[in-house]
XYZ file of C-alpha atoms in Angstrom:
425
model
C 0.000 0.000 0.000
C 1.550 3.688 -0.714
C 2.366 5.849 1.555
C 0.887 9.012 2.705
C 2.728 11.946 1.962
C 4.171 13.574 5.609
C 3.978 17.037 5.027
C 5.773 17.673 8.172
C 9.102 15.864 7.317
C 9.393 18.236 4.457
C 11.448 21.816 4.744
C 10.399 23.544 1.352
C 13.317 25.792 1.924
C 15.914 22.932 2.041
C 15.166 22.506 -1.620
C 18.557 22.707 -3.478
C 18.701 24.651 -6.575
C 18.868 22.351 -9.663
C 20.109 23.170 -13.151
C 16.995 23.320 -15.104
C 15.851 23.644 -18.515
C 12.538 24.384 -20.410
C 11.970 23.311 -24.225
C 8.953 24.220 -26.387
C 7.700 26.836 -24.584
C 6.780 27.678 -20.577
C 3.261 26.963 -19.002
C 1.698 24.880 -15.941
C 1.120 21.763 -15.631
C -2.459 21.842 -14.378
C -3.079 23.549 -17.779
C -2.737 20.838 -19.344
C -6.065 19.496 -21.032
C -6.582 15.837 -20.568
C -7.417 14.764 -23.789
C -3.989 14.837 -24.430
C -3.446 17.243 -27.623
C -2.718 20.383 -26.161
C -1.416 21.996 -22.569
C 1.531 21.153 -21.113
C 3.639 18.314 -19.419
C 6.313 18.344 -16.865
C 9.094 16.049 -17.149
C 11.725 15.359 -14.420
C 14.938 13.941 -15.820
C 17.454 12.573 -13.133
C 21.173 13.204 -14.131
C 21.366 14.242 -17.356
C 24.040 16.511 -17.698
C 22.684 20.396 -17.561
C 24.721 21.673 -20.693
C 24.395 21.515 -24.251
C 24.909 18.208 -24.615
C 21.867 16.889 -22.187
C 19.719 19.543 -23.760
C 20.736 18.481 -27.113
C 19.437 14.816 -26.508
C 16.317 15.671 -24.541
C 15.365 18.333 -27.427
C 15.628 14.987 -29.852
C 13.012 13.148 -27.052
C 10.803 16.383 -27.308
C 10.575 16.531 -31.087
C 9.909 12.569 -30.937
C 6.939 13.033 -28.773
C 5.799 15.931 -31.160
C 5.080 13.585 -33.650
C 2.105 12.364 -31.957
C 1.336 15.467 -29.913
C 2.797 18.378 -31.605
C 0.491 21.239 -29.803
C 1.319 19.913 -26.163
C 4.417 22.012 -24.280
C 7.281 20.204 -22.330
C 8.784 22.047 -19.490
C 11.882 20.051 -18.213
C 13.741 19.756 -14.937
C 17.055 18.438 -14.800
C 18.002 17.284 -11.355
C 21.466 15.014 -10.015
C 20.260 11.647 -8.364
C 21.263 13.096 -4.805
C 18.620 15.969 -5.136
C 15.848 14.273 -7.101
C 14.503 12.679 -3.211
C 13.895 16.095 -2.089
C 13.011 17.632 -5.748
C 9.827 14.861 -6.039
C 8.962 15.267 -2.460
C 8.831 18.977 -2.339
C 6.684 19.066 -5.689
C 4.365 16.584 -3.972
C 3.721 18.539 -1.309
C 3.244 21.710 -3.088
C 0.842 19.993 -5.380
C 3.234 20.564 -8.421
C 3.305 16.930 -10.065
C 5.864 15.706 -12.521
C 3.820 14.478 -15.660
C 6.674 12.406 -16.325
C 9.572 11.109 -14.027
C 12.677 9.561 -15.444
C 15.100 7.891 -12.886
C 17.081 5.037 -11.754
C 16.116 1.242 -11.597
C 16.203 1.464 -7.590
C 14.051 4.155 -7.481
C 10.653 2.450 -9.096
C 9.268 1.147 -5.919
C 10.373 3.556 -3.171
C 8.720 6.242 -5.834
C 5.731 4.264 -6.692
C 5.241 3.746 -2.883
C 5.696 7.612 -1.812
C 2.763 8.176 -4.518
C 5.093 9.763 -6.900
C 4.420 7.040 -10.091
C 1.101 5.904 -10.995
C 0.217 2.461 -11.619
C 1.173 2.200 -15.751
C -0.767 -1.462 -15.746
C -4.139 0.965 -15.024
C -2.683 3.035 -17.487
C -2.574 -0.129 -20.185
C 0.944 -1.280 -19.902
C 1.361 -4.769 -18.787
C 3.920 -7.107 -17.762
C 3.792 -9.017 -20.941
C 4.171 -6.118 -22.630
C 7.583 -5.525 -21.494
C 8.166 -8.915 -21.980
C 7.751 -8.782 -25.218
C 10.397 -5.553 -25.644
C 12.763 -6.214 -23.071
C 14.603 -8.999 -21.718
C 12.940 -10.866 -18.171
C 15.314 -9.595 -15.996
C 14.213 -6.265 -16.335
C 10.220 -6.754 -15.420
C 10.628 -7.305 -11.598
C 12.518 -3.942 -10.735
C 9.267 -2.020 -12.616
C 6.640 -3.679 -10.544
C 5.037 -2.977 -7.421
C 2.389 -4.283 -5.668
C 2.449 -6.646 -9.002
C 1.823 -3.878 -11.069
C 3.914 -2.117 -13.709
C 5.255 1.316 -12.355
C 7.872 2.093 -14.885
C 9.774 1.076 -18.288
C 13.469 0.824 -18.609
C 15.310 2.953 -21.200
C 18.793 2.361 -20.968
C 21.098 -0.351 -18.881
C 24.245 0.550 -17.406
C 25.796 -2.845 -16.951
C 29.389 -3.274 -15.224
C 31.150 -5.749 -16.956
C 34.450 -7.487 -16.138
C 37.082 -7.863 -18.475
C 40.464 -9.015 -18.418
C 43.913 -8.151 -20.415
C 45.402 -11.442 -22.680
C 49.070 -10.181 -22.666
C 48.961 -10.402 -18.670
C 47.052 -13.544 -18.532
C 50.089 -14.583 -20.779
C 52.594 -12.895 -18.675
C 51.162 -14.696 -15.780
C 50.990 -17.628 -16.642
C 47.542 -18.321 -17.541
C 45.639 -19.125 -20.868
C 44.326 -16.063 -22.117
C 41.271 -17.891 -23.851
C 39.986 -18.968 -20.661
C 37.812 -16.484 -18.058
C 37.886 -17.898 -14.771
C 35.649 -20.164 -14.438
C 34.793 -19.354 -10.994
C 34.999 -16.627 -8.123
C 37.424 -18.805 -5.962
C 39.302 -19.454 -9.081
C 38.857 -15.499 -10.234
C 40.759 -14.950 -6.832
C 43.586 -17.312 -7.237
C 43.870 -15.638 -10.676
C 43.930 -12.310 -9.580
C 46.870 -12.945 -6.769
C 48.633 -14.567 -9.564
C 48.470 -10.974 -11.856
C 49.379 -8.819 -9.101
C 52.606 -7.473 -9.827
C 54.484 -5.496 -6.851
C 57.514 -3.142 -6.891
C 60.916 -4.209 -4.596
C 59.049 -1.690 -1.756
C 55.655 -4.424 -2.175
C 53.475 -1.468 -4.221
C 51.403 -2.406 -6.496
C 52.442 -1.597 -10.235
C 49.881 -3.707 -12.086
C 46.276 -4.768 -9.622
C 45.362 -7.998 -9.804
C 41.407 -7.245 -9.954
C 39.826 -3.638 -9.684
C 36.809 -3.635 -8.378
C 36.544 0.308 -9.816
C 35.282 1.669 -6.701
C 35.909 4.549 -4.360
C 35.395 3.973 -0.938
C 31.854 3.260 0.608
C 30.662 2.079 -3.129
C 31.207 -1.521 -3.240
C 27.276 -1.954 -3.615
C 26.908 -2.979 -6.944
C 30.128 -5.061 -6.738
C 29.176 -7.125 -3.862
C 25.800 -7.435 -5.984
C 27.262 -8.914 -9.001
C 29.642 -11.341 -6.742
C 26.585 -12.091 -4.866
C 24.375 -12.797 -8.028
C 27.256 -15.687 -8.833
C 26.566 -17.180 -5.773
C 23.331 -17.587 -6.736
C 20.964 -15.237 -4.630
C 19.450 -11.754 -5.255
C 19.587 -8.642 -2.955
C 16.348 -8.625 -2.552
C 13.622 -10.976 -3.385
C 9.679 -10.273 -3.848
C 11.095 -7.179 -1.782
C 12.439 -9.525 1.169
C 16.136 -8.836 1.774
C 17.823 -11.674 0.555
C 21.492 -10.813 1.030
C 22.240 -11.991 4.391
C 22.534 -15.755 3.017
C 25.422 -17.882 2.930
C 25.625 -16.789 -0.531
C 25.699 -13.252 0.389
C 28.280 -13.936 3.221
C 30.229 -15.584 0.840
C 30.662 -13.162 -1.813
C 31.396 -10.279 0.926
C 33.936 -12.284 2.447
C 35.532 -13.050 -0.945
C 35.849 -9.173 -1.118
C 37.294 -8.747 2.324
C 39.719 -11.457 1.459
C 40.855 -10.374 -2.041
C 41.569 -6.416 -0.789
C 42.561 -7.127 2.741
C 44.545 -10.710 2.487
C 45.630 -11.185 -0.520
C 45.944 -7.731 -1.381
C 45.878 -8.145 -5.081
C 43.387 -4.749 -4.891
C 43.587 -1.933 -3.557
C 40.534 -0.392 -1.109
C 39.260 2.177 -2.486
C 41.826 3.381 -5.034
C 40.830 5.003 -8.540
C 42.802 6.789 -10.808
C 42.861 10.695 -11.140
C 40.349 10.238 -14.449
C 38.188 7.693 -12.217
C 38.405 5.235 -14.957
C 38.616 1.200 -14.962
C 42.118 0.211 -14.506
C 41.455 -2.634 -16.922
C 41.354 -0.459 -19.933
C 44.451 1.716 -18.895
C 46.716 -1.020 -18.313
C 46.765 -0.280 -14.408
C 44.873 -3.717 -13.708
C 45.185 -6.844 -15.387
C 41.751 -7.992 -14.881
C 38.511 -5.732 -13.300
C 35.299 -4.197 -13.543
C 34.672 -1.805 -16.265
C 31.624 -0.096 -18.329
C 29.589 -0.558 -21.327
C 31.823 1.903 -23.716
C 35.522 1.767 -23.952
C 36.673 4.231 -26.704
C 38.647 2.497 -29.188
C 40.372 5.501 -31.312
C 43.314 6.822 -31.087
C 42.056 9.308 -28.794
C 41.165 6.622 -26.536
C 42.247 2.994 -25.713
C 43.414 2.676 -29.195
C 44.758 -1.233 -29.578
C 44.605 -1.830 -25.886
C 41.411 -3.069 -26.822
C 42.248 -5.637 -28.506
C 43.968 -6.748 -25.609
C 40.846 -6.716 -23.878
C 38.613 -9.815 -22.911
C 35.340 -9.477 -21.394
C 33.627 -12.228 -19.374
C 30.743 -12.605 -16.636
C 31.112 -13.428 -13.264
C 30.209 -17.287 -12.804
C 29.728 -19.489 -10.158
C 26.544 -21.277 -9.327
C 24.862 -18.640 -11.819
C 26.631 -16.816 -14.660
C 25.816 -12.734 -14.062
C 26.354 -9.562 -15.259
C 25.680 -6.352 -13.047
C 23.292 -3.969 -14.527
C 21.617 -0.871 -13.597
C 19.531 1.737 -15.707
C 17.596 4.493 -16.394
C 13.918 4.088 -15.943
C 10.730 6.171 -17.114
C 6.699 6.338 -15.660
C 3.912 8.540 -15.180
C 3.625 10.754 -12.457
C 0.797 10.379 -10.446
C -0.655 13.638 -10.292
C -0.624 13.851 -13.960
C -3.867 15.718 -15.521
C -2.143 14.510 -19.097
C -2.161 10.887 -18.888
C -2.250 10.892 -22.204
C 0.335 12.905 -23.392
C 1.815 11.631 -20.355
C 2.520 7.897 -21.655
C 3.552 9.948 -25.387
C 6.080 10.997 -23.337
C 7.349 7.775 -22.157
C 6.591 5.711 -25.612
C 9.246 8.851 -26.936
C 11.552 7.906 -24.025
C 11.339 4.088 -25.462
C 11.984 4.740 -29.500
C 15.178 2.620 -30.647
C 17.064 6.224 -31.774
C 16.301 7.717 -28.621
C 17.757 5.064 -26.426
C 20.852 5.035 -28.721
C 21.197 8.877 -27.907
C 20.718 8.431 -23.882
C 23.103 5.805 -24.110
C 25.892 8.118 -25.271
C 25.473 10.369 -22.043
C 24.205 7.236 -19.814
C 27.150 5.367 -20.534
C 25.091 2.629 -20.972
C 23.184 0.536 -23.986
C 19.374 -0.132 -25.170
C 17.355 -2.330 -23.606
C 14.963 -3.377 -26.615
C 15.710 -6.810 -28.092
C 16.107 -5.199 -31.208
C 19.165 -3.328 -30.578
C 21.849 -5.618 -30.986
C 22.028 -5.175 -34.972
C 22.083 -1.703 -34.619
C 25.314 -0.053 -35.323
C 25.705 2.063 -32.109
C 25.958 -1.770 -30.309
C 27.707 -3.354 -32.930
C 30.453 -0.872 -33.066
C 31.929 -1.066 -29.659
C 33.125 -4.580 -28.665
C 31.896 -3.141 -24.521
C 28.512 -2.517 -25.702
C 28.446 -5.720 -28.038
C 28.816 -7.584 -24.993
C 27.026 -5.739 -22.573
C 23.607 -5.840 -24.646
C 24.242 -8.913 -25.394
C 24.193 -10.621 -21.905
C 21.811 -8.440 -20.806
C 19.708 -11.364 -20.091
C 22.327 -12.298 -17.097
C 21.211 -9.277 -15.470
C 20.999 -8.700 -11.704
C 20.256 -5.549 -10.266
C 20.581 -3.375 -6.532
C 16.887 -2.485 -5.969
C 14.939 -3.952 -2.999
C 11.137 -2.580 -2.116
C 9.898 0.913 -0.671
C 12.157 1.438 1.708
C 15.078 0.662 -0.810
C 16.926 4.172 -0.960
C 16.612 4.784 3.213
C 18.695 1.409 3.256
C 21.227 1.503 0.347
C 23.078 5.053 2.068
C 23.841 2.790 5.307
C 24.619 -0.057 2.955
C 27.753 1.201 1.445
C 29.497 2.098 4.463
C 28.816 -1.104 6.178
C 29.852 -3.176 3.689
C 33.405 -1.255 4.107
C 33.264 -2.157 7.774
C 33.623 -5.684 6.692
C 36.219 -5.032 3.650
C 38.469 -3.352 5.892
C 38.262 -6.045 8.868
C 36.946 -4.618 11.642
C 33.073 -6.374 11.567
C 32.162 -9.963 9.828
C 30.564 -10.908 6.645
C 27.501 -12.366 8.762
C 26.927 -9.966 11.778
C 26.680 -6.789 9.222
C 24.904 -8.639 6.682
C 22.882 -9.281 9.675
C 22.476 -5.809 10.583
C 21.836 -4.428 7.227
C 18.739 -7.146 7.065
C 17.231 -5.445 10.092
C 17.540 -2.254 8.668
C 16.441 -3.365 5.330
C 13.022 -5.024 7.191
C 12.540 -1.505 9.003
């Protein structure tokens, strides 16, 4: 059941000021008329960038949804994921509704609980029909209370990947992946390559992740082991499979030491694809010009995790109604525009990230990068960090706990533990 909005946890004046944006024209959103052809819509967009370049692509999403409703005005807020909480609550509570919200796969339910997304099922949408568009893996995270709240847009997989000339330098055949996590870590001591002082000049395995942001990491290694964060919205993590994978982490950083807590280069990219790491976490694009990577990637190989399950990590950008919408109509124009094959292609550029429609994987903007090839292409071995209502409350304590146990100072089981507590409220 949704929650009741509580007008008194809100501060209107806390509301931080966002980079925003306005295309085709200015107007309010109870204007709109809601029979769809004329009026005006409101669309929230979390973390596109607020320059040219974001503008650029949502102006192409705009002229898209013209087609079909070319006398209805967008006005557009761009807001970063760590003010879009406060952004949706405060227009809730001033009784200034996004038509349309556009945001992360974790945020569906806790969203769709606060009253912020309407129900797209009553709207028509139906879990066979993204079935039908998008691979399985991608229908649980848009339901709630077994109805369809959103539709993903783009997926933002991590994949791993590993270098052939140091699997050869090490040692090991560079046609084989490890076929395991235990034998991932016995691979990953055997690449670490230290200087006569013990530093680290080549990492055995990055995990690509500052400090308190081994989330999706311990997600992916957990998804090997065979178990989901959370299940039906039940925390799930705290099983041996969860204390497993945790512990692997602990053990490869803080006892083997073939990777380093915490470390990223200056650029914050994968160490895989510089030549820092020999074998590591990295995204769905890897520039392969001069002006990037250039033949290092052919040197590259990338690989899922396997275990008991073969995974790949993915996250995403999402899209639904807002429920105070007076434009339900234009409303879902909005988010059919969101979904069109050249439109995805375009959000992937500033996503980082590929398509989610089966149909992508002839086009050329996957078949062009060996990263994306992949990534779309085991989409289907997709788990995810998402996890009920409460999801976004829990994931900020998550983070930091987890590093409790990475560093050695708590165990695998007694935060997991914890966390579950937390995560059951």
């Amino acid at each position: 059941m949704k929650k009741k909005l509580a007008l008194g946890a809100m501060s209107l004046a806390a509301v931080v000021a966002l980079a925003g944006c306005s295309t085709g024209g200015s107007g309010s959103g109870d204007a709109a008329a809601s029979g769809g052809d004329s009026g005006t819509i409101r669309v929230l967009v979390a973390n596109f960038p607020a320059n040219n370049v974001g503008q650029g692509v949502f102006d192409q999403i705009v002229a898209e949804f013209h087609k079909k409703f070319p006398n209805v005005k967008v006005e557009s807020d761009f807001v970063p994921y760590d003010s879009l909480n406060q952004k949706i609550s405060t227009s809730l509570a001033s009784g200034q509704s996004y038509d349309v919200i556009s945001a992360g796969v974790g945020w569906v339910q806790p969203l769709a609980d606060l009253g912020a997304l309407q129900s797209l099922t009553k709207l028509g949408i139906t879990e066979d029909d993204l079935k039908d568009s998008v691979y399985p893996s991608f229908v649980d995270p848009m339901l709630f209370d077994k109805e369809v709240y959103a539709v993903p847009v783009v997926a933002n997989p991590r994949l791993v990947a590993y270098s052939k000339s140091a699997f050869e330098a090490a040692g090991l055949d560079p046609t084989k992946p490890p076929q395991s996590l235990d034998e991932l870590r016995e691979d990953a001591k055997k690449l670490t390559i230290r200087d006569a002082a013990g530093n680290i000049t080549q990492t055995g395995f990055d995990f690509w992740a500052p400090p308190s942001n081994y989330r999706q990491q311990f997600v992916a290694f957990m998804g090997a082991k065979g178990a989901n964060e959370f299940t039906k919205g039940e925390p799930t993590f705290a099983g041996p499979a969860g204390v497993d994978a945790l512990t692997l982490i602990h053990d490869m950083i803080s006892e083997d030491k073939s990777s380093t807590y915490g470390y990223q280069n200056s650029a914050k990219t994968s160490l895989v694809t510089t030549g820092e790491a020999a074998m590591g976490f990295t995204g769905p694009y890897v520039d392969c010009s001069d002006a990037g990577i250039g033949a290092k990637c052919d040197d590259l190989v990338y690989f899922n995790l396997k275990d008991k399950e073969e995974v790949q990590y993915v996250g995403g950008r999402v899209v639904g109604v807002g429920e105070g919408s007076k434009n339900t109509e234009a409303a879902l124009g909005m988010v059919k525009a969101f979904q069109n094959d050249a439109i995805q292609e375009a959000i992937s550029k500033i996503d980082v990230g590929v398509p989610v429609n089966k149909n992508a994987g002839t086009s050329d903007f996957v078949e062009s990068n060996p990263a994306a090839k992949f990534a779309w292409e085991n989409l289907d071995k997709g788990v995810f960090e998402y996890g009920g209502a409460s999801f976004l409350d829990f994931r900020a304590k998550f983070g930091p706990a987890l590093d409790q146990v990475i560093l050695g100072q708590k165990t695998a089981k007694d935060t997991l533990d914890e966390l579950k507590a937390i995560a059951q409220g």
